PDB file of C-alpha atoms and ligand atoms in Angstrom:
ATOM      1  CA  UNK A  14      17.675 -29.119  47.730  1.00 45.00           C
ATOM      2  CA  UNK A  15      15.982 -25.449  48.004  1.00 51.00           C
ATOM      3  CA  UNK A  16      19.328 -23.762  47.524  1.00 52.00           C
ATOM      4  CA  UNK A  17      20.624 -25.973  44.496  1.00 49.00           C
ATOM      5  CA  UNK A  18      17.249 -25.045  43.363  1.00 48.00           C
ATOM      6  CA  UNK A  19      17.563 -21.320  43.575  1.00 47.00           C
ATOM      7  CA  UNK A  20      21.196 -21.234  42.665  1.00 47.00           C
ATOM      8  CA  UNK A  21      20.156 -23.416  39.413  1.00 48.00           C
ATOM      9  CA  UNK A  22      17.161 -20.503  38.805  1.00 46.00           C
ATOM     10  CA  UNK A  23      19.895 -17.339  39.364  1.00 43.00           C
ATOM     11  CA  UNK A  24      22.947 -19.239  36.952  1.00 42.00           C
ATOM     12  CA  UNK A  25      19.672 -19.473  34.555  1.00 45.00           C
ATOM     13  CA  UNK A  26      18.926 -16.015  35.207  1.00 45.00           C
ATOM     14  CA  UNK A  27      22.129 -14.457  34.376  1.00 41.00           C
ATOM     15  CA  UNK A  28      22.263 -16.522  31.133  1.00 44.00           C
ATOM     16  CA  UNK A  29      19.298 -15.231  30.188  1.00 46.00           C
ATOM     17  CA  UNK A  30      19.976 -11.326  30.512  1.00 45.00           C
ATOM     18  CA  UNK A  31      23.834 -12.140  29.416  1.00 43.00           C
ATOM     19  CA  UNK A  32      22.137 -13.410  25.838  1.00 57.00           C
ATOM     20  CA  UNK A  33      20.090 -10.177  25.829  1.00 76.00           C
ATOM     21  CA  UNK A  34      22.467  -7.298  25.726  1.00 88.00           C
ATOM     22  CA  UNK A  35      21.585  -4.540  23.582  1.00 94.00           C
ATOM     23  CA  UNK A  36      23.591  -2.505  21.476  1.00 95.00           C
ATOM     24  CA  UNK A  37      25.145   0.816  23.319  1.00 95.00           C
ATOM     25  CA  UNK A  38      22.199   3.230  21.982  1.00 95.00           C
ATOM     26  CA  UNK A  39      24.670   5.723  20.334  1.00 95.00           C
ATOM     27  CA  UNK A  40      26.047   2.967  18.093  1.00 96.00           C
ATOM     28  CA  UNK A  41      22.148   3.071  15.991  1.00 97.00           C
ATOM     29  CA  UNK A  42      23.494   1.520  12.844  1.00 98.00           C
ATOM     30  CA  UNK A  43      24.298  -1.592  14.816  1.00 97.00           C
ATOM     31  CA  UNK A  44      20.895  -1.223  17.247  1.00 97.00           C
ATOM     32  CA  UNK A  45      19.004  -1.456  14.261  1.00 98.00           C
ATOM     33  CA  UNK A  46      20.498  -4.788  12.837  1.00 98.00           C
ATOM     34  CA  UNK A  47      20.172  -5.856  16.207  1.00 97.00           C
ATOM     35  CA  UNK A  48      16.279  -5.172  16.350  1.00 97.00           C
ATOM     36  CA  UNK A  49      15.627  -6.530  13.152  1.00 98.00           C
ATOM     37  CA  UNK A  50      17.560  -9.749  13.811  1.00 97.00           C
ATOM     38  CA  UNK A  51      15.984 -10.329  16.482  1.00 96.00           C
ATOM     39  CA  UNK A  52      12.438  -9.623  15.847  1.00 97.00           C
ATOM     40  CA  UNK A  53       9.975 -12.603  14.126  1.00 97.00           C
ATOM     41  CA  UNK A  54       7.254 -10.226  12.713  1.00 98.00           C
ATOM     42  CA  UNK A  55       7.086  -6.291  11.451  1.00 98.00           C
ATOM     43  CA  UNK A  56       4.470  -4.248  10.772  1.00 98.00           C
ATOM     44  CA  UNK A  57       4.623  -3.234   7.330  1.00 98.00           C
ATOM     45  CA  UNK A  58       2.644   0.056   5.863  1.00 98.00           C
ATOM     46  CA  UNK A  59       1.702  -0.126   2.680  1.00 98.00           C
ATOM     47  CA  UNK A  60      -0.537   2.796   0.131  1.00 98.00           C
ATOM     48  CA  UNK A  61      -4.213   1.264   0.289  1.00 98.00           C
ATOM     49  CA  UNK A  62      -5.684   0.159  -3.409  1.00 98.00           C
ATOM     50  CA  UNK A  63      -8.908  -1.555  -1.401  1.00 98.00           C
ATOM     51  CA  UNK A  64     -11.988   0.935  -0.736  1.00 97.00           C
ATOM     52  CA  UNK A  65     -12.227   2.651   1.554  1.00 98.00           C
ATOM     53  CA  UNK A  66      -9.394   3.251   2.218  1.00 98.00           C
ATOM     54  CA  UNK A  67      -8.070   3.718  -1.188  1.00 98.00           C
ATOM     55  CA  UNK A  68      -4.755   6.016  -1.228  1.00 98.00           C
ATOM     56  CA  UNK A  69      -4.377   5.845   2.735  1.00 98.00           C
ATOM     57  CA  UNK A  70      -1.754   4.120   4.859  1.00 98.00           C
ATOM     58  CA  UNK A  71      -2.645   0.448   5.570  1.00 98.00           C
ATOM     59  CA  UNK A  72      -0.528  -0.986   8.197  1.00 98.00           C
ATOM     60  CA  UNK A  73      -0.514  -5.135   8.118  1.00 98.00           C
ATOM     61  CA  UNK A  74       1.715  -7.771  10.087  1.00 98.00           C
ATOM     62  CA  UNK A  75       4.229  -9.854   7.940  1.00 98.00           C
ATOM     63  CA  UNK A  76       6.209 -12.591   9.508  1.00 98.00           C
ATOM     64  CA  UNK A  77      10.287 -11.382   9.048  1.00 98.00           C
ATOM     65  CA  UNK A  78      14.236 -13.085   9.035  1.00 98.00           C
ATOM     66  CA  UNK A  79      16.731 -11.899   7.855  1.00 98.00           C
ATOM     67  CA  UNK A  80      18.567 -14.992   9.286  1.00 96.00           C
ATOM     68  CA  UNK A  81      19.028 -16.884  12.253  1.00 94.00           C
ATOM     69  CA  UNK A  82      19.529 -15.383  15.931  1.00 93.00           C
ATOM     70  CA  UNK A  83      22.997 -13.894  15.971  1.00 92.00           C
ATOM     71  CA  UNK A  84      24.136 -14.143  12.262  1.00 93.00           C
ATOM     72  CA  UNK A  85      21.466 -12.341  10.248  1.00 96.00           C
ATOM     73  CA  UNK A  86      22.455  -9.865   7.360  1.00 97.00           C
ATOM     74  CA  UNK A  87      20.423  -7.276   7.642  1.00 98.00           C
ATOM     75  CA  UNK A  88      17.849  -8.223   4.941  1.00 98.00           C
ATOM     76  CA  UNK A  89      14.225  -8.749   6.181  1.00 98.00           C
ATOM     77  CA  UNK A  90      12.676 -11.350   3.761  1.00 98.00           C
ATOM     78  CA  UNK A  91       9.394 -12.146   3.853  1.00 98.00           C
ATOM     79  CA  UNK A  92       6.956 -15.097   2.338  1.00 98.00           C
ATOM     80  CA  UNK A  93       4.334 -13.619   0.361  1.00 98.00           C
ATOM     81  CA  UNK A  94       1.525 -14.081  -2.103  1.00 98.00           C
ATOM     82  CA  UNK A  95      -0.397 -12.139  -4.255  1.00 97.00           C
ATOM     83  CA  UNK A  96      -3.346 -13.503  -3.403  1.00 97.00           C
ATOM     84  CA  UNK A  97      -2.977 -11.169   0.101  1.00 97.00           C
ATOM     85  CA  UNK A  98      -4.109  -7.883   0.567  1.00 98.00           C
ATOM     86  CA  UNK A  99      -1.141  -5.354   1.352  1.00 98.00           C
ATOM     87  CA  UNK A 100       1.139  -7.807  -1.508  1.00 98.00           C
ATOM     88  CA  UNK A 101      -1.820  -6.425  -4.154  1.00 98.00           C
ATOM     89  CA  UNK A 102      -0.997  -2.654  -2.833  1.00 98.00           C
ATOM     90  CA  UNK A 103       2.647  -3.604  -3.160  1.00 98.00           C
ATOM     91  CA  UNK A 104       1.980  -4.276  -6.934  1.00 98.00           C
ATOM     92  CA  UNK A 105       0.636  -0.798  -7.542  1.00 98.00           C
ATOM     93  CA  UNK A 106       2.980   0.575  -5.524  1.00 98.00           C
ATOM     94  CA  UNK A 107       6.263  -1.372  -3.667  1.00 98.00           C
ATOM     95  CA  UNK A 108       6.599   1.387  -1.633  1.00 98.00           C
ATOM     96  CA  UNK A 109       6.851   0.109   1.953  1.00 98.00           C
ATOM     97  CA  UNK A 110       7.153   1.220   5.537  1.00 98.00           C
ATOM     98  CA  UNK A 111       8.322  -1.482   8.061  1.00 98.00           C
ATOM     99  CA  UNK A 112       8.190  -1.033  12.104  1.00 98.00           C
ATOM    100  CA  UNK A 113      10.152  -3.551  13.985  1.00 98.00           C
ATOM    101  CA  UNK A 114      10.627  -3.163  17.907  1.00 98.00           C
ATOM    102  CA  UNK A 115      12.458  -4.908  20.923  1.00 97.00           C
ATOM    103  CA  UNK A 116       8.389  -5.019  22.243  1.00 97.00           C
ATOM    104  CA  UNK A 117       8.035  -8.074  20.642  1.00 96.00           C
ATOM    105  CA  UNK A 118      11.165  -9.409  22.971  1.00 95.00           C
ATOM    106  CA  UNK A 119      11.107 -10.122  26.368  1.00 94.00           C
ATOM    107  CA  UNK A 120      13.807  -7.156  26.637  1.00 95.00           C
ATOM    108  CA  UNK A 121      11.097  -4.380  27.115  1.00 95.00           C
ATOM    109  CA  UNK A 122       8.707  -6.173  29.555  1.00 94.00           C
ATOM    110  CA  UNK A 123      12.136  -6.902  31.680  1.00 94.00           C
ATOM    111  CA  UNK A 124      13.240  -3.651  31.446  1.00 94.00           C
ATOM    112  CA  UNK A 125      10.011  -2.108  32.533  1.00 95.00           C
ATOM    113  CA  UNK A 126       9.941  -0.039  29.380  1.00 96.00           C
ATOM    114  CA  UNK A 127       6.981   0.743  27.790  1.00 97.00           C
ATOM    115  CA  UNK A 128       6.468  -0.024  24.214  1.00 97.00           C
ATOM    116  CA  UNK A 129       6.636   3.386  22.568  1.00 97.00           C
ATOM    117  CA  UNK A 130       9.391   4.939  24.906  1.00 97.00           C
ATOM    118  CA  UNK A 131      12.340   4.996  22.793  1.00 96.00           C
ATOM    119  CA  UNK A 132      14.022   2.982  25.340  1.00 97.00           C
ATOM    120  CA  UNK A 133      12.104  -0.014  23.900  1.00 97.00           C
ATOM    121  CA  UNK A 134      14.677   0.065  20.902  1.00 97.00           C
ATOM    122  CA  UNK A 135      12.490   0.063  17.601  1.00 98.00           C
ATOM    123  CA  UNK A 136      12.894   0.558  14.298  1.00 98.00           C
ATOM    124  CA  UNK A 137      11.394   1.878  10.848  1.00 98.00           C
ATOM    125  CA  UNK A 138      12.709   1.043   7.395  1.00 98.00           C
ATOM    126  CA  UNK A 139      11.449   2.993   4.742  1.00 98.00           C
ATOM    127  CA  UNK A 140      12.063   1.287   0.622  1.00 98.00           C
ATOM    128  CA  UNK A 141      10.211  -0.775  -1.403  1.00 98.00           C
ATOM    129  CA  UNK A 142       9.342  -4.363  -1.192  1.00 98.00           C
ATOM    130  CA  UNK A 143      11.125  -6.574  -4.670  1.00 98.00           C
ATOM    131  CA  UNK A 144      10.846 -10.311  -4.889  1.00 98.00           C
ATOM    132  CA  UNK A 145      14.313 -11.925  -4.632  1.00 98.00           C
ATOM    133  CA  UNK A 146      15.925 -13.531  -7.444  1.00 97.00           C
ATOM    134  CA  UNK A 147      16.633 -17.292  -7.278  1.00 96.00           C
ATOM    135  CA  UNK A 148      20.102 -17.147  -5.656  1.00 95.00           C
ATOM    136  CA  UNK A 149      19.245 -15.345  -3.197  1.00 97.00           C
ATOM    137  CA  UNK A 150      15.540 -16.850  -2.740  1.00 98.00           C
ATOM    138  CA  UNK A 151      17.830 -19.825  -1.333  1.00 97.00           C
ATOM    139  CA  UNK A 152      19.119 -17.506   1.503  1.00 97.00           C
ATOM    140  CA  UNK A 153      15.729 -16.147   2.044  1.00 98.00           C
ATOM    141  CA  UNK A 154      14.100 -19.759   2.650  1.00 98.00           C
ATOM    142  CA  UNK A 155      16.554 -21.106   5.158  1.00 97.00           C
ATOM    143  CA  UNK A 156      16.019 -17.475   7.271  1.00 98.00           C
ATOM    144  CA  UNK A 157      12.678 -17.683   6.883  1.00 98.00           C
ATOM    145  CA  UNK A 158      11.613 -21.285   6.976  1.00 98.00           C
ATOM    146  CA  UNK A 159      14.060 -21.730  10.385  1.00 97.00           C
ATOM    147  CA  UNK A 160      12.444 -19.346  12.310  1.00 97.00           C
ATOM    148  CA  UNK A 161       9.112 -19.919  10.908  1.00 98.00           C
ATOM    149  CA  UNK A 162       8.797 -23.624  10.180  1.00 97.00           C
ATOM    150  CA  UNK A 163       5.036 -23.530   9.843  1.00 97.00           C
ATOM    151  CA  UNK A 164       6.098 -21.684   6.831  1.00 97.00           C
ATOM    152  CA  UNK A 165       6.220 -24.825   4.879  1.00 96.00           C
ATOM    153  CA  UNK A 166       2.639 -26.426   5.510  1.00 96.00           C
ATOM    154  CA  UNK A 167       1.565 -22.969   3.798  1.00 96.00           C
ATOM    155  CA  UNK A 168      -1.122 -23.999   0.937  1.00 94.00           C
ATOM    156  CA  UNK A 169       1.165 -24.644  -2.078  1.00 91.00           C
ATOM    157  CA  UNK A 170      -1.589 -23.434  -4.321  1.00 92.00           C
ATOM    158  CA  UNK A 171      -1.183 -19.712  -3.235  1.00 95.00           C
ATOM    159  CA  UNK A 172       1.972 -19.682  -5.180  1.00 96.00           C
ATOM    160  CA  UNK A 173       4.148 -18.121  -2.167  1.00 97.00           C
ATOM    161  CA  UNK A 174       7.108 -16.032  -3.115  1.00 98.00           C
ATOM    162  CA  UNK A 175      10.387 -14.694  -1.085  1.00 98.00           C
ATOM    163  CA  UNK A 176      11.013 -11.139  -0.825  1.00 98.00           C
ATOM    164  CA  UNK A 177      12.753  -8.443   0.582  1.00 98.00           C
ATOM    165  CA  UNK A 178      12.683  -4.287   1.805  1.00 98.00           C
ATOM    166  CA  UNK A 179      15.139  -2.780  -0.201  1.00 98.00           C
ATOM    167  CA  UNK A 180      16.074  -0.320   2.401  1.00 98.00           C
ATOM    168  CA  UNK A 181      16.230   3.464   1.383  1.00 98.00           C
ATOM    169  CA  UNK A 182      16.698   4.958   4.670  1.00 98.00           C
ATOM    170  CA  UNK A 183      16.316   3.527   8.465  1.00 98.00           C
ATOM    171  CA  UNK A 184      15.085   5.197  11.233  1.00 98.00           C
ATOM    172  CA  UNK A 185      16.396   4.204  15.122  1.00 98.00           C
ATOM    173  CA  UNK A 186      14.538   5.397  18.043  1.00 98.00           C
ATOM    174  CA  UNK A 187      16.423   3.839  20.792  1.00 97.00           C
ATOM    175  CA  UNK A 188      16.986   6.788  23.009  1.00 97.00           C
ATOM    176  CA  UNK A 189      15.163  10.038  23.919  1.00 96.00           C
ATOM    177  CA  UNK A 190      16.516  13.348  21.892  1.00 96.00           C
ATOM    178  CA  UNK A 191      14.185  11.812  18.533  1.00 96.00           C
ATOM    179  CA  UNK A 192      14.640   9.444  16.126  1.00 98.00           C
ATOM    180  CA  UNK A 193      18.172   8.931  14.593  1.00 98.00           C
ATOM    181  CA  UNK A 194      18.644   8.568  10.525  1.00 98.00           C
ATOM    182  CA  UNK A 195      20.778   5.645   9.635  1.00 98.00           C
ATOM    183  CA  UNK A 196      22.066   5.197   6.001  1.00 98.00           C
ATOM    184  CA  UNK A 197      21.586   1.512   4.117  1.00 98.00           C
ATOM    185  CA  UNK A 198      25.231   1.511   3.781  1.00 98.00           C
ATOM    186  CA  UNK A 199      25.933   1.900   7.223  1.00 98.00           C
ATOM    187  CA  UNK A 200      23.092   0.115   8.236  1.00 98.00           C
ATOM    188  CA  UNK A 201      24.663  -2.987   6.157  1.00 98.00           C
ATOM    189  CA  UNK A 202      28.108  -2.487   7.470  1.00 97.00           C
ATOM    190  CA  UNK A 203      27.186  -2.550  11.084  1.00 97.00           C
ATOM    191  CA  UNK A 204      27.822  -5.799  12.649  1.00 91.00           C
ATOM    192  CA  UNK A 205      24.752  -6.103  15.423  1.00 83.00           C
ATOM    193  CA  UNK A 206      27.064  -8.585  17.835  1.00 81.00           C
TER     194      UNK A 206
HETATM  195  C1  NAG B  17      20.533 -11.684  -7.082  1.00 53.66           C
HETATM  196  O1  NAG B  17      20.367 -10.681  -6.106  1.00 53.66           O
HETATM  197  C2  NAG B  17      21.512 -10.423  -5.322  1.00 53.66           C
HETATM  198  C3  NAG B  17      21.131  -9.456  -4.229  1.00 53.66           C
HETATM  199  O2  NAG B  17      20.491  -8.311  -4.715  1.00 53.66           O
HETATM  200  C4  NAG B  17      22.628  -9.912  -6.223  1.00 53.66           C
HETATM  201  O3  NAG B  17      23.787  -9.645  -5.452  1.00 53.66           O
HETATM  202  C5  NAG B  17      22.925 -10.940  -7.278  1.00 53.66           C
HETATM  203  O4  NAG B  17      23.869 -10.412  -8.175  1.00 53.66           O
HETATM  204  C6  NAG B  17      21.661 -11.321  -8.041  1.00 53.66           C
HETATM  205  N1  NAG B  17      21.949 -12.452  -8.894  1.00 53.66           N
HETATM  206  C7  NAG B  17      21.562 -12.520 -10.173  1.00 53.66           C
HETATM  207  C8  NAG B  17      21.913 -13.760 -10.883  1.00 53.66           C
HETATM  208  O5  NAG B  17      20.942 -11.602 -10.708  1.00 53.66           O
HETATM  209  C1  NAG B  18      16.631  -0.424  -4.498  1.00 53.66           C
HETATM  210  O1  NAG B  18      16.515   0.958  -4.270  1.00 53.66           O
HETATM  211  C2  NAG B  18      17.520   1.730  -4.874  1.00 53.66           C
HETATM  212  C3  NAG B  18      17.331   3.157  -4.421  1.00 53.66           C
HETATM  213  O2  NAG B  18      16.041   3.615  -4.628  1.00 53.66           O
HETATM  214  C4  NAG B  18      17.431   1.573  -6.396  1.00 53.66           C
HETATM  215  O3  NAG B  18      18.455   2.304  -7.016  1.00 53.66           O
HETATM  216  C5  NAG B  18      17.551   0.102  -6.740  1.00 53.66           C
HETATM  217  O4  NAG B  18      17.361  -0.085  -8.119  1.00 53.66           O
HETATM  218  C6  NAG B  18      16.541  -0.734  -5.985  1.00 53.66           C
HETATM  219  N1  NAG B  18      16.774  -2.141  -6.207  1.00 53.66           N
HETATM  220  C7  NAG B  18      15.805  -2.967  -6.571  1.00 53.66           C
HETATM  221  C8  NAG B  18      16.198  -4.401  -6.705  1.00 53.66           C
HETATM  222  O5  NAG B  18      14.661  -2.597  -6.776  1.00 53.66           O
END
């Protein structure tokens, strides 16, 4: 019974770590659609237009998808309103700055690696944040609303809207010798599996 038991717990085990294999770290176009696929949330920095803090970096948590858990492409929508804080600094200025890391896996915790070692495979994508246009606002609500179902018990009356970080550059820290620059071509040619 105690051996079934433990054999049942070490099968379950190695399924678990087998689902979790990272990228090799030199291949960073491919880490970093791996991160983002991955991840739920990102924390996305946008230029303040609220006192005090007018003209400063304001750093706020947005929930992400860019698709379900193995076949996402790339594109981090998000469900936002204007009625929200950072989306009325995004209307200003779209400018964006988006950190996404493996720390919100279970991979780093396993792994014994500390969130801000490099090891910890994480992310920033620099762009600016555009609302989608109606075709692809379809491919933005099944991401989003499958990986986030409260999504759609969200008050109707804030008048939520899909968008997306149109990528200008990415930025892969995901092994020591500093942060490696990744292209949005590459970035969207890399397939993260
Ligand atoms: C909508 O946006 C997508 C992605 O940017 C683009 O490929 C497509 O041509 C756009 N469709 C229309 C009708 O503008
Ligand atoms: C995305 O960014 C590129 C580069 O800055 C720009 O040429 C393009 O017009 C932007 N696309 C949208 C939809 O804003």
């Amino acid at each position: 019974m105690t051996a079934t038991f433990v054999a049942l717990f070490l099968a379950l085990l190695a399924i678990n770590s087998d689902q979790f294999k990272i990228p090799p770290h030199e291949e960073v176009a491919r880490m970093a659609r791996f991160v983002v696929n991955h991840c739920d949330w990102a924390s996305m920095a946008t230029i303040s237009t609220h006192d005090p803090v007018k003209g400063q970096p304001f750093s706020n948590l947005f929930s992400i998808s860019d698709g379900p858990v193995g076949y996402g492409n790339g594109v981090p929508y998000m469900y936002l309103t204007r009625m929200e804080i950072s989306v009325q600094d995004l209307e200003v200025n779209p400018q964006a700055s988006m950190s996404v890391s493996l720390a919100q896996t279970h991979f780093c915790k396993h792994q014994g690696y500390d969130p801000q070692s490099p090891l910890c495979a994480h992310i920033i994508l620099s762009g600016s944040v555009v609302e989608v246009n109606d075709t692809e606002a379809g491919l933005a609500k099944k991401a989003l609303f499958s990986r986030h179902p409260e999504m759609t018990d969200w008050p109707s009356d804030h008048n939520w809207f899909f968008a997306k970080i149109n990528i200008t550059q990415v930025w892969v820290l995901d092994y020591f010798g500093g942060v490696k620059k990744v292209t949005p071509e590459d970035y969207f040619k890399a397939t993260p599996y």
